[in-house]
GROMACS .gro file of C-alpha atoms in nm:
model
  372
    1MET     CA    1  23.531  -4.613  -2.727
    2THR     CA    2  23.430  -4.987  -2.724
    3SER     CA    3  23.205  -5.215  -2.951
    4ASP     CA    4  22.959  -5.474  -2.820
    5SER     CA    5  22.920  -5.633  -3.145
    6THR     CA    6  23.150  -5.938  -3.235
    7ASP     CA    7  23.097  -5.924  -3.607
    8LYS     CA    8  23.210  -5.563  -3.636
    9PRO     CA    9  23.561  -5.411  -3.605
   10SER     CA   10  23.704  -5.455  -3.260
   11GLY     CA   11  23.640  -5.141  -3.037
   12TYR     CA   12  23.906  -4.929  -2.890
   13GLU     CA   13  23.948  -4.697  -2.602
   14HIS     CA   14  24.113  -4.360  -2.584
   15SER     CA   15  24.164  -4.174  -2.261
   16GLY     CA   16  24.344  -3.875  -2.127
   17THR     CA   17  24.329  -3.550  -1.933
   18LEU     CA   18  24.136  -3.269  -2.083
   19ARG     CA   19  23.981  -2.931  -1.983
   20ALA     CA   20  23.624  -2.851  -2.057
   21LEU     CA   21  23.410  -2.517  -2.013
   22PHE     CA   22  23.062  -2.491  -1.883
   23GLU     CA   23  22.800  -2.206  -1.957
   24ARG     CA   24  22.768  -2.121  -1.586
   25LEU     CA   25  23.121  -1.986  -1.563
   26ILE     CA   26  23.270  -1.713  -1.777
   27SER     CA   27  23.638  -1.810  -1.702
   28TRP     CA   28  23.836  -2.137  -1.726
   29ASN     CA   29  23.946  -2.060  -1.381
   30ALA     CA   30  23.738  -2.119  -1.065
   31ALA     CA   31  23.488  -1.822  -0.989
   32PRO     CA   32  23.502  -1.714  -0.633
   33SER     CA   33  23.150  -1.843  -0.561
   34VAL     CA   34  23.242  -2.196  -0.714
   35SER     CA   35  23.483  -2.419  -0.539
   36PRO     CA   36  23.748  -2.585  -0.748
   37ALA     CA   37  23.643  -2.941  -0.830
   38ALA     CA   38  23.751  -3.239  -1.036
   39VAL     CA   39  23.499  -3.411  -1.248
   40PHE     CA   40  23.577  -3.743  -1.384
   41PHE     CA   41  23.453  -3.898  -1.720
   42PHE     CA   42  23.532  -4.270  -1.704
   43ALA     CA   43  23.554  -4.508  -2.006
   44GLN     CA   44  23.289  -4.765  -2.015
   45ASN     CA   45  23.422  -5.110  -1.915
   46LYS     CA   46  23.284  -5.454  -1.973
   47THR     CA   47  23.249  -5.542  -1.610
   48ASN     CA   48  23.050  -5.219  -1.530
   49GLN     CA   49  23.239  -5.176  -1.220
   50ILE     CA   50  23.251  -4.802  -1.297
   51VAL     CA   51  22.953  -4.609  -1.396
   52PRO     CA   52  23.040  -4.324  -1.635
   53GLU     CA   53  22.923  -3.980  -1.494
   54VAL     CA   54  22.875  -3.839  -1.849
   55THR     CA   55  22.854  -4.008  -2.182
   56VAL     CA   56  22.843  -3.860  -2.507
   57ASP     CA   57  22.678  -4.025  -2.805
   58LEU     CA   58  22.888  -3.941  -3.097
   59ARG     CA   59  22.631  -4.044  -3.370
   60GLY     CA   60  22.537  -3.744  -3.561
   61ALA     CA   61  22.785  -3.535  -3.363
   62VAL     CA   62  23.009  -3.258  -3.505
   63VAL     CA   63  23.363  -3.170  -3.382
   64THR     CA   64  23.530  -2.845  -3.485
   65TRP     CA   65  23.800  -2.606  -3.344
   66ALA     CA   66  23.633  -2.343  -3.145
   67SER     CA   67  23.619  -1.997  -3.263
   68ARG     CA   68  23.772  -1.699  -3.077
   69ASP     CA   69  23.413  -1.582  -2.951
   70LYS     CA   70  23.372  -1.921  -2.791
   71SER     CA   71  23.706  -1.911  -2.603
   72SER     CA   72  24.019  -1.706  -2.579
   73LYS     CA   73  24.235  -2.010  -2.498
   74LYS     CA   74  24.424  -2.202  -2.744
   75ASN     CA   75  24.371  -2.575  -2.849
   76VAL     CA   76  24.002  -2.571  -2.798
   77LEU     CA   77  23.767  -2.819  -2.943
   78GLU     CA   78  23.402  -2.777  -2.976
   79LEU     CA   79  23.201  -3.095  -2.976
   80LYS     CA   80  22.820  -3.075  -3.050
   81SER     CA   81  22.603  -3.377  -3.003
   82LYS     CA   82  22.299  -3.459  -3.208
   83ASN     CA   83  22.066  -3.373  -2.913
   84GLY     CA   84  22.206  -3.029  -2.862
   85VAL     CA   85  22.454  -3.082  -2.596
   86GLU     CA   86  22.766  -2.889  -2.638
   87PHE     CA   87  23.128  -2.929  -2.491
   88LEU     CA   88  23.428  -2.712  -2.519
   89ILE     CA   89  23.745  -2.939  -2.479
   90GLN     CA   90  24.090  -2.802  -2.423
   91TYR     CA   91  24.439  -2.913  -2.359
   92ASP     CA   92  24.767  -2.690  -2.380
   93THR     CA   93  24.978  -2.965  -2.563
   94ASP     CA   94  24.931  -2.949  -2.925
   95SER     CA   95  24.998  -3.321  -2.998
   96ILE     CA   96  24.759  -3.443  -2.732
   97ILE     CA   97  24.467  -3.216  -2.842
   98ASN     CA   98  24.543  -3.302  -3.211
   99ASP     CA   99  24.523  -3.660  -3.128
  100TRP     CA  100  24.185  -3.621  -2.960
  101HIS     CA  101  24.065  -3.434  -3.259
  102LYS     CA  102  24.166  -3.703  -3.495
  103VAL     CA  103  24.009  -3.980  -3.264
  104LEU     CA  104  23.678  -3.770  -3.245
  105VAL     CA  105  23.666  -3.710  -3.635
  106ASP     CA  106  23.757  -4.066  -3.726
  107THR     CA  107  23.505  -4.211  -3.480
  108ILE     CA  108  23.224  -3.982  -3.599
  109ARG     CA  109  23.299  -4.065  -3.956
  110GLN     CA  110  23.296  -4.438  -3.890
  111LEU     CA  111  22.954  -4.405  -3.709
  112VAL     CA  112  22.789  -4.269  -4.023
  113SER     CA  113  22.905  -4.561  -4.212
  114PRO     CA  114  22.631  -4.824  -4.278
  115PHE     CA  115  22.874  -5.097  -4.172
  116ILE     CA  116  22.870  -4.992  -3.816
  117SER     CA  117  22.536  -4.988  -3.654
  118HIS     CA  118  22.606  -5.042  -3.281
  119TRP     CA  119  22.875  -4.853  -3.103
  120SER     CA  120  22.891  -4.770  -2.745
  121PRO     CA  121  22.897  -4.392  -2.662
  122LEU     CA  122  23.255  -4.260  -2.646
  123THR     CA  123  23.348  -4.138  -2.291
  124PHE     CA  124  23.649  -3.949  -2.158
  125VAL     CA  125  23.890  -3.964  -1.862
  126SER     CA  126  23.919  -3.592  -1.751
  127VAL     CA  127  24.085  -3.446  -1.447
  128VAL     CA  128  24.104  -3.066  -1.419
  129GLU     CA  129  24.307  -2.886  -1.141
  130THR     CA  130  24.058  -2.585  -1.155
  131SER     CA  131  23.688  -2.591  -1.229
  132LEU     CA  132  23.602  -2.871  -1.458
  133ILE     CA  133  23.269  -2.790  -1.613
  134ILE     CA  134  23.049  -2.891  -1.904
  135LYS     CA  135  22.890  -2.642  -2.146
  136GLU     CA  136  22.535  -2.748  -2.232
  137ARG     CA  137  22.310  -2.554  -2.447
  138SER     CA  138  21.936  -2.599  -2.542
  139GLY     CA  139  21.893  -2.600  -2.906
  140THR     CA  140  21.526  -2.519  -2.887
  141MET     CA  141  21.388  -2.169  -2.979
  142MET     CA  142  21.138  -2.209  -2.682
  143ASP     CA  143  21.435  -2.169  -2.439
  144LYS     CA  144  21.566  -1.881  -2.614
  145ARG     CA  145  21.245  -1.705  -2.620
  146ARG     CA  146  21.207  -1.782  -2.251
  147ASP     CA  147  21.535  -1.613  -2.177
  148GLN     CA  148  21.460  -1.308  -2.400
  149LYS     CA  149  21.120  -1.278  -2.215
  150ARG     CA  150  21.309  -1.292  -1.878
  151VAL     CA  151  21.547  -1.027  -1.982
  152ARG     CA  152  21.277  -0.801  -2.111
  153THR     CA  153  21.086  -0.848  -1.783
  154LYS     CA  154  21.397  -0.764  -1.574
  155LEU     CA  155  21.462  -0.465  -1.787
  156MET     CA  156  21.112  -0.345  -1.765
  157LYS     CA  157  21.112  -0.360  -1.390
  158PHE     CA  158  21.438  -0.170  -1.370
  159LEU     CA  159  21.304   0.108  -1.601
  160LEU     CA  160  20.974   0.135  -1.416
  161LYS     CA  161  21.180   0.161  -1.091
  162ARG     CA  162  21.383   0.461  -1.228
  163PRO     CA  163  21.246   0.795  -1.115
  164THR     CA  164  21.151   1.054  -1.368
  165LEU     CA  165  21.384   1.332  -1.471
  166GLN     CA  166  21.140   1.581  -1.329
  167SER     CA  167  21.141   1.422  -0.981
  168VAL     CA  168  21.516   1.399  -0.977
  169LYS     CA  169  21.533   1.767  -1.058
  170GLU     CA  170  21.281   1.839  -0.789
  171LYS     CA  171  21.484   1.660  -0.538
  172GLY     CA  172  21.804   1.863  -0.625
  173TYR     CA  173  22.008   1.576  -0.757
  174ILE     CA  174  22.025   1.740  -1.105
  175ARG     CA  175  22.118   2.101  -1.126
  176GLU     CA  176  21.960   2.313  -1.396
  177ASN     CA  177  22.186   2.508  -1.616
  178VAL     CA  178  22.169   2.882  -1.546
  179PHE     CA  179  22.149   2.982  -1.922
  180GLY     CA  180  21.841   2.852  -2.113
  181CYS     CA  181  21.650   2.768  -1.796
  182HIS     CA  182  21.300   2.900  -1.722
  183LEU     CA  183  21.320   3.204  -1.489
  184ALA     CA  184  21.074   3.056  -1.246
  185THR     CA  185  21.261   2.710  -1.239
  186LEU     CA  186  21.596   2.891  -1.199
  187CYS     CA  187  21.463   3.101  -0.914
  188ALA     CA  188  21.294   2.798  -0.752
  189GLN     CA  189  21.620   2.606  -0.766
  190GLU     CA  190  21.802   2.893  -0.601
  191LYS     CA  191  21.528   2.961  -0.368
  192THR     CA  192  21.510   3.322  -0.456
  193THR     CA  193  21.301   3.571  -0.698
  194VAL     CA  194  21.601   3.706  -0.878
  195PRO     CA  195  21.875   3.478  -1.028
  196ARG     CA  196  22.214   3.503  -0.855
  197PHE     CA  197  22.385   3.537  -1.183
  198VAL     CA  198  22.187   3.845  -1.275
  199GLU     CA  199  22.255   4.004  -0.935
  200LYS     CA  200  22.627   3.926  -0.968
  201CYS     CA  201  22.655   4.074  -1.309
  202ILE     CA  202  22.460   4.397  -1.205
  203ARG     CA  203  22.696   4.424  -0.888
  204ALA     CA  204  23.008   4.388  -1.099
  205VAL     CA  205  22.884   4.654  -1.356
  206GLU     CA  206  22.774   4.893  -1.069
  207LYS     CA  207  23.113   4.858  -0.916
  208ARG     CA  208  23.335   4.913  -1.227
  209GLY     CA  209  23.149   4.976  -1.526
  210LEU     CA  210  22.896   5.262  -1.500
  211ASP     CA  211  23.148   5.522  -1.653
  212ILE     CA  212  23.268   5.290  -1.937
  213ASP     CA  213  23.201   5.431  -2.285
  214GLY     CA  214  22.931   5.227  -2.458
  215ILE     CA  215  22.839   5.011  -2.180
  216TYR     CA  216  22.585   4.745  -2.286
  217ARG     CA  217  22.610   4.893  -2.652
  218VAL     CA  218  22.969   4.757  -2.722
  219SER     CA  219  23.011   4.389  -2.762
  220GLY     CA  220  23.256   4.183  -2.566
  221ASN     CA  221  23.483   3.904  -2.671
  222LEU     CA  222  23.242   3.624  -2.768
  223ALA     CA  223  23.469   3.343  -2.687
  224VAL     CA  224  23.541   3.481  -2.324
  225ILE     CA  225  23.156   3.536  -2.294
  226GLN     CA  226  23.098   3.170  -2.372
  227LYS     CA  227  23.370   3.074  -2.114
  228LEU     CA  228  23.187   3.279  -1.859
  229ARG     CA  229  22.853   3.106  -1.969
  230PHE     CA  230  23.013   2.763  -1.912
  231LYS     CA  231  23.147   2.868  -1.571
  232ALA     CA  232  22.812   2.995  -1.465
  233ASP     CA  233  22.631   2.663  -1.579
  234HIS     CA  234  22.892   2.440  -1.408
  235ALA     CA  235  23.061   2.617  -1.111
  236GLU     CA  236  22.891   2.629  -0.765
  237GLU     CA  237  23.056   2.973  -0.694
  238LEU     CA  238  23.119   3.223  -0.966
  239ASP     CA  239  23.366   3.514  -0.892
  240LEU     CA  240  23.332   3.807  -1.140
  241GLU     CA  241  23.610   3.981  -0.970
  242ASP     CA  242  23.862   3.714  -1.108
  243GLY     CA  243  24.100   3.858  -1.354
  244GLN     CA  244  23.978   3.662  -1.657
  245TRP     CA  245  23.656   3.869  -1.644
  246GLU     CA  246  23.830   4.194  -1.628
  247ASP     CA  247  23.669   4.321  -1.943
  248ILE     CA  248  23.329   4.462  -1.829
  249HIS     CA  249  23.195   4.420  -2.178
  250VAL     CA  250  23.224   4.039  -2.127
  251ILE     CA  251  23.003   4.066  -1.824
  252THR     CA  252  22.744   4.286  -1.992
  253GLY     CA  253  22.744   4.066  -2.291
  254ALA     CA  254  22.679   3.763  -2.074
  255LEU     CA  255  22.403   3.929  -1.890
  256LYS     CA  256  22.231   4.020  -2.217
  257LEU     CA  257  22.294   3.647  -2.331
  258PHE     CA  258  22.116   3.529  -2.029
  259PHE     CA  259  21.802   3.725  -2.098
  260ARG     CA  260  21.810   3.636  -2.473
  261GLU     CA  261  21.818   3.265  -2.392
  262LEU     CA  262  21.536   3.260  -2.158
  263PRO     CA  263  21.292   3.006  -2.303
  264GLU     CA  264  21.021   3.261  -2.203
  265PRO     CA  265  21.140   3.626  -2.196
  266LEU     CA  266  21.130   3.839  -1.887
  267PHE     CA  267  20.812   4.003  -2.012
  268PRO     CA  268  20.602   3.681  -2.031
  269TYR     CA  269  20.417   3.585  -2.345
  270SER     CA  270  20.105   3.594  -2.152
  271HIS     CA  271  20.147   3.970  -2.091
  272PHE     CA  272  20.294   4.070  -2.421
  273ASN     CA  273  19.960   4.173  -2.592
  274GLY     CA  274  19.865   4.370  -2.255
  275PHE     CA  275  20.194   4.573  -2.290
  276ILE     CA  276  20.130   4.638  -2.655
  277LYS     CA  277  19.781   4.757  -2.575
  278ALA     CA  278  19.901   4.968  -2.298
  279ILE     CA  279  20.158   5.149  -2.523
  280LYS     CA  280  19.896   5.228  -2.790
  281GLN     CA  281  19.662   5.375  -2.544
  282ARG     CA  282  19.867   5.672  -2.437
  283VAL     CA  283  19.612   5.839  -2.222
  284ALA     CA  284  19.569   5.573  -1.970
  285ILE     CA  285  19.906   5.406  -2.016
  286LEU     CA  286  20.055   5.445  -1.663
  287LYS     CA  287  19.741   5.334  -1.491
  288LYS     CA  288  19.709   5.037  -1.709
  289LEU     CA  289  20.094   4.934  -1.687
  290GLU     CA  290  20.087   4.987  -1.304
  291TYR     CA  291  19.778   4.828  -1.191
  292LYS     CA  292  19.676   4.567  -1.474
  293THR     CA  293  20.002   4.455  -1.623
  294PHE     CA  294  20.300   4.500  -1.375
  295LYS     CA  295  20.080   4.381  -1.073
  296SER     CA  296  19.991   4.060  -1.230
  297LEU     CA  297  20.361   3.956  -1.310
  298PRO     CA  298  20.490   3.639  -1.145
  299ALA     CA  299  20.728   3.730  -0.856
  300PRO     CA  300  21.049   3.609  -1.037
  301ASN     CA  301  20.976   3.827  -1.340
  302HIS     CA  302  20.857   4.127  -1.135
  303ASP     CA  303  21.150   4.128  -0.900
  304THR     CA  304  21.401   4.070  -1.168
  305MET     CA  305  21.261   4.336  -1.395
  306GLN     CA  306  21.275   4.569  -1.092
  307LEU     CA  307  21.623   4.514  -1.014
  308LEU     CA  308  21.738   4.524  -1.388
  309PHE     CA  309  21.543   4.850  -1.471
  310GLY     CA  310  21.682   5.012  -1.148
  311HIS     CA  311  22.037   4.928  -1.258
  312LEU     CA  312  21.974   5.062  -1.604
  313ARG     CA  313  21.854   5.368  -1.464
  314ASN     CA  314  22.198   5.412  -1.280
  315VAL     CA  315  22.357   5.354  -1.629
  316ILE     CA  316  22.177   5.634  -1.769
  317ARG     CA  317  22.264   5.863  -1.485
  318HIS     CA  318  22.622   5.832  -1.605
  319GLY     CA  319  22.531   5.911  -1.954
  320ASP     CA  320  22.794   6.193  -1.964
  321GLU     CA  321  23.062   5.934  -1.928
  322ASN     CA  322  22.918   5.626  -2.095
  323ARG     CA  323  22.700   5.795  -2.365
  324MET     CA  324  22.415   5.572  -2.291
  325SER     CA  325  22.081   5.744  -2.299
  326VAL     CA  326  21.734   5.622  -2.234
  327GLN     CA  327  21.696   5.570  -2.611
  328ASN     CA  328  22.005   5.382  -2.653
  329VAL     CA  329  21.935   5.154  -2.351
  330ALA     CA  330  21.582   5.091  -2.482
  331ILE     CA  331  21.715   4.995  -2.841
  332VAL     CA  332  21.964   4.742  -2.679
  333PHE     CA  333  21.724   4.590  -2.437
  334GLY     CA  334  21.381   4.613  -2.615
  335PRO     CA  335  21.407   4.294  -2.834
  336THR     CA  336  21.598   4.122  -2.563
  337LEU     CA  337  21.343   4.148  -2.294
  338LEU     CA  338  21.009   4.108  -2.460
  339ARG     CA  339  20.887   3.938  -2.785
  340PRO     CA  340  20.560   3.752  -2.906
  341GLU     CA  341  20.550   3.396  -2.869
  342THR     CA  342  20.487   3.347  -3.243
  343GLU     CA  343  20.638   3.584  -3.503
  344SER     CA  344  20.398   3.770  -3.722
  345ALA     CA  345  20.396   4.006  -4.016
  346ASN     CA  346  20.395   4.286  -3.769
  347ILE     CA  347  20.746   4.229  -3.651
  348THR     CA  348  20.864   4.577  -3.759
  349MET     CA  349  20.576   4.734  -3.542
  350HIS     CA  350  20.654   4.508  -3.261
  351MET     CA  351  21.022   4.613  -3.247
  352VAL     CA  352  20.903   4.984  -3.237
  353PHE     CA  353  20.665   4.888  -2.951
  354GLN     CA  354  20.939   4.682  -2.764
  355ASN     CA  355  21.169   4.995  -2.758
  356GLN     CA  356  20.893   5.219  -2.649
  357ILE     CA  357  20.779   4.992  -2.360
  358VAL     CA  358  21.140   4.957  -2.229
  359GLU     CA  359  21.183   5.350  -2.268
  360LEU     CA  360  20.847   5.407  -2.091
  361ILE     CA  361  20.947   5.176  -1.797
  362LEU     CA  362  21.294   5.358  -1.768
  363ASN     CA  363  21.114   5.701  -1.753
  364GLU     CA  364  20.838   5.605  -1.523
  365TYR     CA  365  21.032   5.351  -1.304
  366GLU     CA  366  20.947   5.511  -0.971
  367VAL     CA  367  20.573   5.534  -1.047
  368ILE     CA  368  20.549   5.169  -1.181
  369PHE     CA  369  20.747   4.990  -0.915
  370PHE     CA  370  20.709   5.201  -0.604
  371SER     CA  371  20.381   5.392  -0.619
  372SER     CA  372  20.129   5.285  -0.345
   0.00000   0.00000   0.00000
């Protein structure tokens, strides 16, 4: 630092090798896209043979030790000029960086003295083996708002380009869970009219469970049922012949849970009142059920219902071994397969009707599903 005034204290010059950090790089080392470079900051001399590349006016400047959020390196000084320019200056040797700190602090303190009015800006001689860079920040709120607006714009463009969850599901990138999925959605995903899980469960029970006492009435181990549920939701292939599903009550419990967790029951809400009306009008019940109600069911509901009730008929045929009568099966499956969309004060009557409807379909299965 030098003084041009003859009636003020004689100026002095302090030079040395320092490292600096610039905002465009995150690291003190050279980034792959930036070639290592040396930048020189020359002290101003009287002959003006060398023009300084960068000068820093220390009048009104502040120098402090940089905090950890500014740099993880040790011995880092933070120099902020009056006009908003900011430098991070570093050197590994404690004594050298401490000398610089003292020089800067003393100089800034002298510059605020009324005795000293004309000082030349202090400049540095700095050579860095890696990337030497200067950190400059705009102190204006306008720049900050502009940056924030730019970030918001980029974020909005990114979000608008993202496909909707529904479109991703339609393209098959996201697989719906088996449990808790709408019947039509699950069947569309599997390209069938009867869910594969239902088919596998029925096949397993038909193979090794028709003569088991209390089939569908006896509860299986809840923890194992939940394990089977998780497997069905996440596994591409589910083998119910695996030893861990040896207990047939686990499979029947999982099948009942599947129907219980359908967002809309197997008997659709739109048809619930039709079934109730039909069960009340005993004289024309079969005709109403066959031609008006069942024939208007969506294919996944109709075909799944046909497979399930056909299987339950086989269970009833083995009633001597498993002690499952038509009434017992109706009590188990009535509330599971059909329910009103909104609960009402007639819940007790609805439960009676639910069981009666299931019982009727079991007794008239051939007429309802196979009459021409």
